[in-house]
Coordinates of C-alpha atoms in Angstrom, one line a residue:
Chain V
M287 CA 11.7 25.1 -29.0
D288 CA 12.1 21.5 -28.0
F289 CA 9.2 19.2 -27.1
I290 CA 10.8 16.5 -24.9
S291 CA 8.5 15.7 -21.9
T292 CA 5.0 16.3 -20.9
R293 CA 6.2 17.2 -17.4
S294 CA 8.2 20.1 -18.8
M295 CA 5.2 21.6 -20.7
S296 CA 3.3 24.4 -18.8
K297 CA -0.5 24.7 -18.8
D298 CA -0.1 27.9 -20.8
L299 CA 2.0 26.2 -23.5
I300 CA -0.5 23.3 -23.8
E301 CA -3.4 25.6 -24.1
D302 CA -1.6 27.7 -26.6
I303 CA -0.9 24.6 -28.8
L304 CA -4.4 23.3 -28.6
K305 CA -5.8 26.8 -29.5
E306 CA -3.5 27.0 -32.5
A307 CA -4.3 23.5 -33.6
K308 CA -8.0 24.4 -33.9
K309 CA -7.0 26.9 -36.5
Y310 CA -5.4 24.2 -38.6
E311 CA -8.3 21.8 -38.5
P312 CA -10.2 23.0 -41.6
K313 CA -8.3 22.0 -44.6
K314 CA -7.3 25.5 -45.8
D315 CA -4.0 26.4 -47.4
F316 CA -1.3 26.7 -44.9
S317 CA 1.5 26.0 -47.3
S318 CA 3.4 29.2 -46.7
V319 CA 3.8 28.8 -42.9
L320 CA 6.9 26.6 -43.0
K321 CA 7.8 26.9 -46.7
G322 CA 11.5 26.1 -47.3
K323 CA 11.9 24.3 -43.9
V324 CA 13.1 20.7 -43.7
L325 CA 12.0 18.2 -41.1
A326 CA 13.9 14.9 -40.3
T327 CA 11.7 12.1 -38.9
L328 CA 14.1 9.6 -37.3
F329 CA 12.1 6.5 -36.3
F330 CA 14.4 4.0 -34.7
E331 CA 11.3 2.0 -33.9
P332 CA 8.3 1.4 -36.2
S333 CA 5.3 3.8 -36.2
T334 CA 2.4 4.3 -38.5
R335 CA 0.2 7.1 -37.1
T336 CA 2.9 9.2 -35.5
Q337 CA 5.3 9.2 -38.4
F338 CA 2.6 9.7 -41.1
S339 CA 0.8 12.5 -39.2
F340 CA 4.1 14.4 -38.6
Q341 CA 4.8 14.0 -42.3
S342 CA 1.4 15.2 -43.3
A343 CA 1.5 18.1 -40.8
M344 CA 4.9 19.3 -42.2
E345 CA 3.8 19.0 -45.8
R346 CA 0.5 20.8 -45.1
L347 CA 2.6 23.6 -43.6
G348 CA 4.6 23.8 -46.9
G349 CA 7.8 22.1 -45.5
N350 CA 9.7 19.1 -46.7
V351 CA 10.4 15.8 -44.9
L352 CA 13.3 13.4 -45.0
G353 CA 14.0 10.5 -42.6
F354 CA 13.9 6.8 -42.0
S355 CA 11.4 4.4 -40.4
T356 CA 13.8 1.5 -39.7
I357 CA 17.5 1.5 -38.8
E358 CA 18.2 -1.0 -41.6
G359 CA 20.6 0.5 -44.1
T360 CA 21.5 3.5 -41.9
S361 CA 24.8 4.2 -40.2
V362 CA 23.1 3.3 -36.8
K363 CA 23.2 -0.3 -38.0
K364 CA 27.0 0.1 -38.3
G365 CA 27.3 1.1 -34.7
E366 CA 27.0 4.9 -34.9
T367 CA 26.0 6.4 -31.6
L368 CA 22.7 8.4 -31.3
T369 CA 24.8 11.4 -30.4
D370 CA 26.8 11.3 -33.6
T371 CA 23.6 10.6 -35.7
I372 CA 21.9 13.7 -34.3
K373 CA 24.9 15.9 -34.6
M374 CA 25.2 15.0 -38.3
I375 CA 21.5 15.1 -39.2
S376 CA 20.8 18.3 -37.4
S377 CA 23.2 20.1 -39.8
Y378 CA 20.8 19.1 -42.7
V379 CA 17.4 20.1 -41.3
D380 CA 15.5 22.7 -39.4
C381 CA 13.8 20.3 -36.9
I382 CA 14.1 16.7 -35.8
V383 CA 11.3 14.3 -34.8
I384 CA 12.7 11.2 -33.0
R385 CA 11.3 7.9 -31.8
H386 CA 13.8 5.7 -30.0
P387 CA 13.6 2.8 -27.6
Q388 CA 16.0 4.2 -25.0
E389 CA 14.3 6.4 -22.4
G390 CA 15.7 9.9 -22.3
S391 CA 17.0 9.6 -25.8
A392 CA 15.0 12.7 -27.0
K393 CA 16.5 14.8 -24.2
L394 CA 20.0 13.7 -25.1
A395 CA 19.3 14.5 -28.8
A396 CA 18.0 18.0 -27.8
E397 CA 21.2 18.6 -25.9
V398 CA 23.5 17.9 -28.9
S399 CA 21.2 19.3 -31.6
P400 CA 21.3 23.0 -32.6
V401 CA 17.9 22.6 -34.2
P402 CA 14.7 21.8 -32.2
V403 CA 13.9 18.2 -31.3
I404 CA 10.4 16.7 -30.8
N405 CA 10.0 13.5 -28.9
A406 CA 7.8 11.0 -30.7
G407 CA 8.2 8.3 -28.1
D408 CA 11.3 7.3 -26.1
G409 CA 10.7 3.8 -24.7
S410 CA 7.9 3.8 -22.1
H411 CA 8.9 7.3 -20.9
D412 CA 7.0 9.8 -22.8
H413 CA 5.2 10.8 -26.0
P414 CA 4.3 14.4 -25.5
T415 CA 2.6 15.0 -28.9
Q416 CA 0.3 12.0 -28.3
T417 CA -0.7 13.6 -25.0
L418 CA -1.3 16.9 -26.7
L419 CA -3.6 15.3 -29.3
D420 CA -5.3 13.3 -26.5
L421 CA -6.0 16.5 -24.6
Y422 CA -7.2 18.2 -27.8
T423 CA -9.7 15.3 -28.4
I424 CA -11.0 15.5 -24.9
K425 CA -11.3 19.3 -24.9
D426 CA -13.0 19.1 -28.3
S427 CA -15.7 16.8 -26.8
F428 CA -16.2 18.5 -23.5
K429 CA -15.1 22.1 -24.1
S430 CA -13.3 22.2 -20.7
L431 CA -11.0 19.7 -19.1
D432 CA -11.9 20.8 -15.6
G433 CA -14.2 18.5 -13.6
L434 CA -13.8 15.5 -15.8
N435 CA -13.5 11.8 -14.7
V436 CA -10.9 10.1 -16.9
G437 CA -10.4 6.3 -16.8
I438 CA -7.2 5.0 -18.2
C439 CA -7.3 1.2 -18.7
G440 CA -4.8 -1.5 -19.6
D441 CA -1.0 -1.5 -19.5
L442 CA -0.3 1.6 -17.4
R443 CA 3.2 0.5 -16.3
Y444 CA 4.9 0.0 -19.6
G445 CA 2.6 1.8 -22.1
R446 CA 4.0 5.2 -23.3
T447 CA 0.6 7.0 -23.3
G448 CA -1.1 6.6 -19.9
R449 CA 1.6 8.2 -17.8
P450 CA 2.1 11.4 -19.9
L451 CA -1.6 11.8 -20.4
S452 CA -2.0 11.7 -16.6
V453 CA 0.8 14.3 -16.2
G454 CA -0.8 16.5 -18.9
L455 CA -4.3 16.2 -17.3
S456 CA -2.9 17.1 -13.9
N457 CA -2.8 20.7 -15.1
W458 CA -6.6 20.7 -14.7
D459 CA -9.0 19.7 -12.0
V460 CA -9.7 16.1 -13.0
K461 CA -10.2 12.8 -11.2
L462 CA -8.2 9.8 -12.6
H463 CA -9.5 6.2 -12.5
Y464 CA -6.7 3.7 -13.2
I465 CA -8.0 0.3 -14.4
S466 CA -5.3 -2.4 -14.6
P467 CA -4.1 -5.6 -13.0
P468 CA -1.6 -5.0 -10.2
Q469 CA 1.3 -6.2 -12.4
L470 CA 0.6 -3.4 -14.9
S471 CA -0.4 -0.7 -12.5
M472 CA 0.7 2.9 -12.7
D473 CA 4.1 3.5 -11.0
K474 CA 4.1 4.9 -7.5
G475 CA 6.2 7.9 -8.5
T476 CA 3.6 9.1 -10.9
I477 CA 0.8 8.5 -8.4
K478 CA 2.7 10.5 -5.8
F479 CA 3.3 13.3 -8.3
L480 CA -0.4 13.5 -9.1
R481 CA -1.5 13.4 -5.5
D482 CA 1.1 16.1 -4.6
K483 CA -0.8 18.2 -7.3
K484 CA -4.1 17.4 -5.5
I485 CA -5.3 15.1 -8.3
E486 CA -7.6 12.4 -7.0
V487 CA -6.5 9.0 -8.1
R488 CA -8.5 5.8 -7.8
E489 CA -7.2 2.3 -8.7
V490 CA -9.6 -0.4 -9.7
L491 CA -9.3 -3.9 -11.3
K492 CA -12.3 -3.9 -13.6
I493 CA -13.8 -1.5 -16.2
E494 CA -17.2 -2.2 -14.6
D495 CA -15.9 -0.8 -11.3
A496 CA -15.5 2.7 -12.8
I497 CA -17.5 2.9 -16.0
K498 CA -20.6 4.6 -14.6
E499 CA -18.5 7.6 -13.3
L500 CA -16.5 8.2 -16.4
D501 CA -16.5 11.0 -18.9
V502 CA -13.5 9.5 -20.8
L503 CA -12.5 5.8 -21.1
Y504 CA -8.9 5.8 -22.5
M505 CA -8.0 2.2 -23.5
T506 CA -4.5 1.0 -24.1
R507 CA -3.0 -2.1 -25.5
I508 CA -1.6 -4.9 -23.4
Q509 CA 1.8 -5.2 -25.1
R510 CA 3.0 -8.7 -25.8
E511 CA 6.6 -7.7 -25.9
R512 CA 6.6 -6.6 -22.3
F513 CA 6.0 -10.1 -20.9
P514 CA 8.8 -12.6 -20.3
T515 CA 6.8 -15.5 -21.7
E516 CA 3.8 -16.1 -24.0
E517 CA 2.1 -17.8 -21.1
E518 CA 2.3 -14.7 -18.9
Y519 CA 1.0 -12.5 -21.8
L520 CA -2.0 -14.8 -22.3
K521 CA -3.0 -14.3 -18.7
F522 CA -3.7 -10.6 -19.4
K523 CA -4.6 -10.7 -23.1
G524 CA -8.3 -10.0 -23.5
V525 CA -8.8 -9.0 -19.8
Y526 CA -10.1 -5.6 -20.8
V527 CA -12.5 -5.5 -23.7
V528 CA -14.9 -2.7 -24.6
D529 CA -17.9 -4.2 -26.3
K530 CA -21.6 -3.4 -26.5
R531 CA -22.2 -4.7 -23.0
I532 CA -19.7 -2.2 -21.5
M533 CA -21.0 0.6 -23.7
D534 CA -24.5 -0.1 -22.5
M535 CA -23.3 0.5 -18.9
A536 CA -21.4 3.7 -19.9
P537 CA -22.8 7.3 -19.5
E538 CA -24.4 8.7 -22.6
K539 CA -21.8 11.4 -23.0
M540 CA -18.7 9.3 -22.2
I541 CA -16.2 9.0 -25.0
V542 CA -13.9 6.1 -25.7
M543 CA -10.3 6.8 -26.8
H544 CA -7.4 4.6 -27.8
P545 CA -3.9 5.7 -29.0
L546 CA -4.1 2.8 -31.5
P547 CA -3.2 0.2 -32.8
R548 CA -5.8 -1.8 -31.0
V549 CA -5.6 -5.6 -30.8
D550 CA -8.7 -6.8 -29.0
E551 CA -9.4 -4.1 -26.5
I552 CA -12.3 -2.5 -28.4
V553 CA -14.4 -4.7 -30.6
T554 CA -15.3 -3.4 -34.0
E555 CA -19.0 -3.2 -33.1
V556 CA -18.2 -0.2 -30.9
D557 CA -16.8 1.7 -33.9
S558 CA -20.2 2.9 -35.0
D559 CA -21.1 4.2 -31.6
P560 CA -21.0 8.0 -31.6
R561 CA -19.0 7.8 -28.4
A562 CA -16.1 6.0 -30.1
Q563 CA -13.6 8.8 -30.7
Y564 CA -10.4 6.8 -31.4
F565 CA -10.3 7.4 -35.2
N566 CA -11.1 11.0 -34.7
Q567 CA -8.4 11.1 -32.1
A568 CA -5.9 9.8 -34.6
K569 CA -7.1 12.4 -37.2
N570 CA -6.5 15.1 -34.6
G571 CA -2.8 14.2 -34.8
V572 CA -2.3 16.3 -37.9
P573 CA -3.6 19.7 -36.7
V574 CA -2.0 19.2 -33.3
R575 CA 1.4 18.3 -34.8
M576 CA 1.1 21.3 -37.2
S577 CA 0.7 23.5 -34.2
V578 CA 3.7 21.8 -32.5
L579 CA 5.9 22.0 -35.6
N580 CA 5.2 25.6 -36.1
K581 CA 6.0 26.4 -32.5
A582 CA 9.1 24.2 -32.4
I583 CA 10.6 25.8 -35.6
T584 CA 9.6 29.4 -35.2
E585 CA 9.8 30.0 -31.4
K586 CA 12.9 29.8 -29.1
Chain Q
M71 CA 42.0 8.5 30.2
A72 CA 45.4 7.0 29.8
A73 CA 47.6 8.3 27.0
E74 CA 47.7 4.9 25.2
Q75 CA 43.9 4.8 25.1
T76 CA 43.5 8.1 23.4
L77 CA 43.1 8.4 19.6
K78 CA 46.5 9.3 18.1
V79 CA 46.3 10.7 14.7
Q80 CA 48.9 13.2 13.5
K81 CA 47.8 16.6 12.5
I82 CA 48.4 17.2 8.9
E83 CA 50.4 20.2 7.7
N84 CA 48.5 20.9 4.5
G85 CA 45.4 19.3 3.0
T86 CA 41.7 18.5 3.7
V87 CA 40.1 16.9 6.7
I88 CA 36.5 15.6 6.2
D89 CA 35.0 15.1 9.7
H90 CA 31.6 14.0 11.0
I91 CA 31.1 11.4 8.2
A92 CA 28.4 8.9 9.3
G93 CA 30.0 5.9 10.9
G94 CA 31.2 3.3 8.4
K95 CA 30.5 5.6 5.4
G96 CA 34.1 6.7 5.0
W97 CA 34.9 3.9 2.6
E98 CA 32.2 5.2 0.3
V99 CA 33.5 8.7 0.5
V100 CA 37.0 7.5 -0.4
K101 CA 35.5 5.9 -3.5
L102 CA 33.3 8.9 -4.3
L103 CA 36.1 11.3 -4.2
G104 CA 38.4 9.0 -6.3
L105 CA 40.9 8.9 -3.5
E106 CA 41.8 5.2 -4.1
D107 CA 44.2 6.5 -6.8
Y108 CA 45.5 9.5 -5.0
P109 CA 49.3 9.1 -4.7
G110 CA 49.6 11.1 -1.4
T111 CA 48.8 10.0 2.1
V112 CA 45.1 9.4 2.9
T113 CA 44.1 8.4 6.5
L114 CA 40.7 6.9 7.1
L115 CA 39.4 6.6 10.7
S116 CA 36.3 4.5 10.8
N117 CA 33.7 4.2 13.6
V118 CA 35.5 6.7 15.9
H119 CA 33.5 7.7 19.0
S120 CA 31.6 10.9 18.5
K121 CA 29.6 12.8 21.1
S122 CA 27.0 14.0 18.6
L123 CA 26.8 11.1 16.2
G124 CA 27.7 8.1 18.4
K125 CA 30.2 6.9 15.7
K126 CA 31.8 8.8 12.9
D127 CA 34.4 8.5 10.2
I128 CA 37.2 11.0 9.5
I129 CA 39.3 11.2 6.4
K130 CA 42.5 13.2 6.2
I131 CA 44.0 13.9 2.8
E132 CA 47.5 15.3 2.8
N133 CA 48.6 18.0 0.4
K134 CA 45.3 18.2 -1.5
Q135 CA 42.8 21.0 -1.1
L136 CA 39.5 19.8 -2.3
S137 CA 37.2 22.3 -3.8
K138 CA 33.7 22.9 -2.4
K139 CA 32.2 21.5 -5.6
E140 CA 34.2 18.2 -5.2
V141 CA 33.6 17.7 -1.6
N142 CA 29.9 18.5 -1.8
K143 CA 29.4 15.1 -3.4
V144 CA 30.0 13.7 0.1
A145 CA 26.5 14.9 1.0
L146 CA 25.1 12.1 -1.1
V147 CA 26.3 9.5 1.5
S148 CA 26.7 11.7 4.6
S149 CA 24.8 14.9 4.8
Q150 CA 26.2 16.1 8.1
A151 CA 29.9 15.9 7.1
S152 CA 32.1 18.9 7.7
V153 CA 35.2 20.0 5.9
N154 CA 38.4 21.6 7.2
L155 CA 40.9 23.0 4.7
I156 CA 44.3 22.9 6.4
K157 CA 47.3 25.1 5.7
D158 CA 50.5 25.2 7.9
F159 CA 48.8 23.0 10.5
S160 CA 45.9 25.5 10.9
V161 CA 42.3 25.4 9.8
K162 CA 42.2 27.9 6.9
E163 CA 38.5 27.3 6.1
K164 CA 35.7 25.3 7.5
F165 CA 32.3 24.4 6.0
N166 CA 29.6 21.8 6.0
V167 CA 29.0 19.8 2.9
E168 CA 25.9 20.9 0.9
L169 CA 24.2 18.9 -1.7
P170 CA 24.2 20.7 -5.1
G171 CA 21.0 21.1 -7.1
E172 CA 22.2 18.7 -9.7
I173 CA 24.4 15.6 -9.4
V174 CA 26.5 15.1 -12.5
G175 CA 28.6 12.1 -13.5
I176 CA 28.7 10.4 -10.1
L177 CA 25.7 8.1 -10.1
K178 CA 24.2 5.5 -12.5
C179 CA 20.6 5.7 -13.4
T180 CA 18.7 2.7 -11.9
N181 CA 16.5 2.5 -15.1
P182 CA 18.2 -0.2 -17.2
V183 CA 16.8 1.3 -20.5
C184 CA 17.9 4.9 -19.7
V185 CA 19.9 6.4 -22.6
T186 CA 22.8 7.2 -20.3
H187 CA 23.7 3.5 -20.2
F188 CA 24.2 3.4 -24.0
E189 CA 25.5 6.8 -25.1
P190 CA 28.8 8.6 -24.3
C191 CA 27.2 11.1 -21.9
E192 CA 27.4 11.9 -18.2
S193 CA 24.6 10.9 -15.9
R194 CA 22.6 13.9 -14.5
F195 CA 20.1 14.0 -11.6
A196 CA 18.0 16.8 -10.3
V197 CA 17.8 17.0 -6.5
E198 CA 14.0 17.2 -5.9
A199 CA 14.1 16.8 -2.1
R200 CA 16.9 16.7 0.4
N201 CA 15.4 15.0 3.4
P202 CA 14.7 12.3 2.5
L203 CA 16.8 12.5 -0.6
V204 CA 14.8 12.4 -3.9
L205 CA 16.7 12.3 -7.1
R206 CA 15.2 12.4 -10.6
C207 CA 17.2 11.4 -13.7
T208 CA 17.3 14.4 -16.1
Y209 CA 17.1 12.2 -19.1
C210 CA 14.5 9.4 -18.4
E211 CA 12.9 11.4 -15.5
R212 CA 12.9 8.2 -13.4
I213 CA 12.9 8.7 -9.6
Q214 CA 15.9 6.9 -8.2
T215 CA 14.9 4.3 -5.6
K216 CA 18.5 3.7 -4.5
L217 CA 21.9 5.2 -5.1
E218 CA 24.2 3.4 -7.5
F219 CA 27.7 4.9 -7.8
K220 CA 29.6 4.7 -11.1

């Protein structure tokens, strides 16, 4: 089974994965689950959490991992197409995890690969396993996703996490609060998709405009590489900062999430606040990806 | 109306006539169907008077019977076009163009970082709505804001 886009995952499938992930959370011995299976992690762009957590997940399930984290030294550098790379590597392994800058690259890889493909980020398009671990973290805190007010803040246009998280959450009865400058706002197509699914969407400029209503504040990084000039980037750098002042305004049970890495969006003084869930969120990447890997490799 | 004022276009013996193309869109249809390189006779009548449309274009392609699949592409630029397949000067079959559920290899994705611009693969779009037309790239899932032909 491929995991390519959040849009293509049904609510039943998502619930099934989250339920199975719970089983993997205690560090018991699961080393017979995927014993003898080989995973390729093809990271055409750098990654820390995603690559390591996939590797950890596969090894905890008893499988082996091979792959690369840079295209330096690979045949891609010599001009090999993605299609050829996938056709070749898929003959060596039982599953492929791919991160690639081109949008739709995971879908194309899945079309030419006889083994399952998992999208670990294709440009700004999607990152379905991040969405799954985000949903897992939220569900873990609130037991149910229904009725929640979720604020997503920062770069909603180019970031690869805010859009798929919104699409994933749209399977439940949630209200979304988008906090961003107009230049980095959520695209109209996604907002229309959400409203067609009867999801209430509110757009505001400041964290303060939404904070009191939120159950979840999901921070994202303003990405330097998305701006044409350093000057443009500096206009937005540091616009959204979660600090003690913001946390004092936040509801007692609100959680703060971030896909990491952070730059300056959350000051370190917030780390010790019990509402700070971003490191726990990163930790959840392992059981969720164990669940995804098992389903990808063992189910059609 | 005097004879010299009437529209005089010869009937074709065998081939395909695409009628009721929106006025001025015939040039796009020629390109869409790859008729620029067709070695036989192709007649394009542009902005002809039409009772129902005001103005319409007509294309007559001699000695070539287009399949429904081929001609359905025309619906991308003119959804009300009709097709007559001609044999021995008579209409053998008549049908209206119908947009297929998926558009393959005709359009370019408007997302500049879509994988289809970099890899040897055909573009693919799912037709999400017909009126107004809404197309979504099968690969990057971007909704197309305009149609760009390859």
